[in-house]
């Protein structure tokens, strides 16, 4: 798995987790979904993604989106 796919997979897991938490715990967990979506949107314009930095430091091989 390369860096791009790892970031997308992580974002997907976070969205699904926040929806499950919103359903079973509190609707306020939907703010996590908003945060993940906003972060994906800003990363598409700026190329800066904190998750990509963390995955890169963990040794995930690079992809084309986050150089």
N, C-alpha and C. Protein backbone atom coordinates (compact mmCIF):
# COMPACT_ATOMS: atom_id res chain seq x y z
N UNK A 1 0.85 -1.17 0.00
CA UNK A 1 0.00 0.00 0.00
C UNK A 1 0.90 1.24 0.00
N UNK A 2 0.60 2.17 -0.89
CA UNK A 2 1.40 3.39 -0.93
C UNK A 2 0.75 4.47 -0.06
N UNK A 3 1.42 5.59 0.03
CA UNK A 3 1.00 6.67 0.92
C UNK A 3 -0.38 7.21 0.58
N UNK A 4 -0.67 7.38 -0.70
CA UNK A 4 -1.96 7.92 -1.12
C UNK A 4 -3.11 7.02 -0.66
N UNK A 5 -2.95 5.74 -0.89
CA UNK A 5 -4.01 4.79 -0.50
C UNK A 5 -4.13 4.68 1.01
N UNK A 6 -3.01 4.80 1.72
CA UNK A 6 -3.05 4.74 3.18
C UNK A 6 -3.82 5.94 3.75
N UNK A 7 -3.60 7.11 3.18
CA UNK A 7 -4.32 8.31 3.64
C UNK A 7 -5.81 8.17 3.35
N UNK A 8 -6.16 7.70 2.16
CA UNK A 8 -7.57 7.53 1.83
C UNK A 8 -8.23 6.47 2.70
N UNK A 9 -7.53 5.37 2.96
CA UNK A 9 -8.07 4.32 3.83
C UNK A 9 -8.27 4.84 5.25
N UNK A 10 -7.30 5.61 5.76
CA UNK A 10 -7.41 6.17 7.09
C UNK A 10 -8.60 7.13 7.17
N UNK A 11 -8.76 7.97 6.16
CA UNK A 11 -9.89 8.91 6.15
C UNK A 11 -11.22 8.15 6.12
N UNK A 12 -11.28 7.09 5.34
CA UNK A 12 -12.50 6.29 5.28
C UNK A 12 -12.82 5.64 6.61
N UNK A 13 -11.81 5.10 7.27
CA UNK A 13 -12.02 4.49 8.59
C UNK A 13 -12.49 5.54 9.60
N UNK A 14 -11.89 6.72 9.55
CA UNK A 14 -12.29 7.78 10.48
C UNK A 14 -13.73 8.23 10.25
N UNK A 15 -14.14 8.33 8.99
CA UNK A 15 -15.52 8.72 8.69
C UNK A 15 -16.49 7.65 9.18
N UNK A 16 -16.20 6.39 8.89
CA UNK A 16 -17.09 5.32 9.34
C UNK A 16 -17.13 5.22 10.86
N UNK A 17 -16.00 5.41 11.51
CA UNK A 17 -15.97 5.38 12.98
C UNK A 17 -16.79 6.53 13.56
N UNK A 18 -16.67 7.71 12.97
CA UNK A 18 -17.41 8.85 13.50
C UNK A 18 -18.91 8.69 13.29
N UNK A 19 -19.31 8.09 12.19
CA UNK A 19 -20.75 7.84 11.96
C UNK A 19 -21.27 6.82 12.97
N UNK A 20 -20.49 5.77 13.22
CA UNK A 20 -20.90 4.77 14.22
C UNK A 20 -20.98 5.40 15.61
N UNK A 21 -20.00 6.22 15.96
CA UNK A 21 -20.02 6.88 17.26
C UNK A 21 -21.19 7.86 17.37
N UNK A 22 -21.50 8.54 16.28
CA UNK A 22 -22.63 9.46 16.29
C UNK A 22 -23.95 8.71 16.47
N UNK A 23 -24.04 7.54 15.89
CA UNK A 23 -25.26 6.75 16.00
C UNK A 23 -25.42 6.15 17.40
N UNK A 24 -24.34 5.60 17.95
CA UNK A 24 -24.44 4.87 19.21
C UNK A 24 -24.11 5.70 20.46
N UNK A 25 -23.37 6.80 20.32
CA UNK A 25 -22.92 7.55 21.50
C UNK A 25 -23.55 8.94 21.54
N UNK A 26 -23.17 9.79 20.58
CA UNK A 26 -23.66 11.17 20.58
C UNK A 26 -23.54 11.75 19.18
N UNK A 27 -24.55 12.52 18.75
CA UNK A 27 -24.48 13.16 17.43
C UNK A 27 -23.33 14.15 17.29
N UNK A 28 -22.74 14.56 18.39
CA UNK A 28 -21.62 15.49 18.32
C UNK A 28 -20.39 14.87 17.64
N UNK A 29 -20.35 13.54 17.56
CA UNK A 29 -19.23 12.89 16.86
C UNK A 29 -19.24 13.18 15.37
N UNK A 30 -20.33 13.71 14.83
CA UNK A 30 -20.35 14.07 13.41
C UNK A 30 -19.36 15.19 13.10
N UNK A 31 -18.94 15.94 14.12
CA UNK A 31 -17.92 16.97 13.91
C UNK A 31 -16.60 16.35 13.47
N UNK A 32 -16.35 15.11 13.88
CA UNK A 32 -15.15 14.42 13.40
C UNK A 32 -15.23 14.19 11.90
N UNK A 33 -16.42 13.84 11.42
CA UNK A 33 -16.63 13.67 9.97
C UNK A 33 -16.39 14.99 9.24
N UNK A 34 -16.88 16.07 9.81
CA UNK A 34 -16.66 17.40 9.21
C UNK A 34 -15.17 17.72 9.16
N UNK A 35 -14.46 17.43 10.24
CA UNK A 35 -13.02 17.70 10.28
C UNK A 35 -12.27 16.89 9.23
N UNK A 36 -12.60 15.60 9.11
CA UNK A 36 -11.93 14.75 8.13
C UNK A 36 -12.21 15.25 6.71
N UNK A 37 -13.46 15.60 6.43
CA UNK A 37 -13.80 16.11 5.10
C UNK A 37 -13.11 17.42 4.79
N UNK A 38 -13.05 18.32 5.75
CA UNK A 38 -12.36 19.61 5.55
C UNK A 38 -10.87 19.39 5.34
N UNK A 39 -10.30 18.45 6.07
CA UNK A 39 -8.87 18.17 5.92
C UNK A 39 -8.58 17.58 4.54
N UNK A 40 -9.44 16.69 4.06
CA UNK A 40 -9.26 16.15 2.71
C UNK A 40 -9.38 17.24 1.65
N UNK A 41 -10.32 18.15 1.85
CA UNK A 41 -10.50 19.24 0.89
C UNK A 41 -9.29 20.16 0.86
N UNK A 42 -8.80 20.57 2.03
CA UNK A 42 -7.63 21.45 2.03
C UNK A 42 -6.40 20.73 1.52
N UNK A 43 -6.27 19.43 1.77
CA UNK A 43 -5.11 18.68 1.27
C UNK A 43 -5.14 18.59 -0.27
N UNK A 44 -6.33 18.57 -0.84
CA UNK A 44 -6.41 18.51 -2.30
C UNK A 44 -5.91 19.79 -2.95
N UNK A 45 -6.03 20.91 -2.24
CA UNK A 45 -5.56 22.19 -2.78
C UNK A 45 -4.12 22.50 -2.41
N UNK A 46 -3.73 22.17 -1.18
CA UNK A 46 -2.41 22.57 -0.70
C UNK A 46 -1.36 21.47 -0.79
N UNK A 47 -1.79 20.22 -0.77
CA UNK A 47 -0.84 19.11 -0.75
C UNK A 47 -0.32 18.80 0.63
N UNK A 48 -0.76 19.56 1.64
CA UNK A 48 -0.33 19.34 3.02
C UNK A 48 -1.35 18.47 3.74
N UNK A 49 -0.90 17.33 4.26
CA UNK A 49 -1.78 16.43 4.98
C UNK A 49 -1.02 15.86 6.19
N UNK A 50 -1.48 16.17 7.40
CA UNK A 50 -0.81 15.65 8.59
C UNK A 50 -0.76 14.12 8.63
N UNK A 51 -1.80 13.46 8.17
CA UNK A 51 -1.80 11.99 8.15
C UNK A 51 -0.71 11.46 7.22
N UNK A 52 -0.50 12.12 6.10
CA UNK A 52 0.55 11.70 5.17
C UNK A 52 1.93 11.82 5.81
N UNK A 53 2.13 12.87 6.60
CA UNK A 53 3.41 13.04 7.28
C UNK A 53 3.64 11.90 8.27
N UNK A 54 2.60 11.56 9.02
CA UNK A 54 2.72 10.48 10.01
C UNK A 54 2.98 9.15 9.31
N UNK A 55 2.22 8.85 8.26
CA UNK A 55 2.42 7.59 7.53
C UNK A 55 3.81 7.52 6.91
N UNK A 56 4.31 8.65 6.40
CA UNK A 56 5.64 8.67 5.81
C UNK A 56 6.70 8.34 6.86
N UNK A 57 6.53 8.90 8.06
CA UNK A 57 7.47 8.61 9.15
C UNK A 57 7.38 7.17 9.62
N UNK A 58 6.22 6.53 9.41
CA UNK A 58 6.05 5.13 9.76
C UNK A 58 6.61 4.19 8.69
N UNK A 59 7.08 4.77 7.59
CA UNK A 59 7.74 3.97 6.56
C UNK A 59 6.86 3.54 5.40
N UNK A 60 5.69 4.12 5.26
CA UNK A 60 4.82 3.79 4.13
C UNK A 60 5.44 4.40 2.88
N UNK A 61 5.60 3.61 1.81
CA UNK A 61 6.22 4.14 0.58
C UNK A 61 5.38 5.27 -0.03
N UNK A 62 6.04 6.22 -0.64
CA UNK A 62 5.39 7.39 -1.20
C UNK A 62 4.46 7.09 -2.37
N UNK A 63 3.59 8.02 -2.63
CA UNK A 63 2.68 7.94 -3.77
C UNK A 63 2.84 9.18 -4.63
N UNK A 64 1.90 9.41 -5.53
CA UNK A 64 2.02 10.59 -6.40
C UNK A 64 1.40 11.85 -5.81
N UNK A 65 0.42 11.73 -4.93
CA UNK A 65 -0.28 12.91 -4.44
C UNK A 65 0.52 13.67 -3.38
N UNK A 66 1.17 12.96 -2.48
CA UNK A 66 1.87 13.61 -1.37
C UNK A 66 3.37 13.37 -1.53
N UNK A 67 4.07 14.38 -2.05
CA UNK A 67 5.50 14.25 -2.30
C UNK A 67 6.29 15.04 -1.31
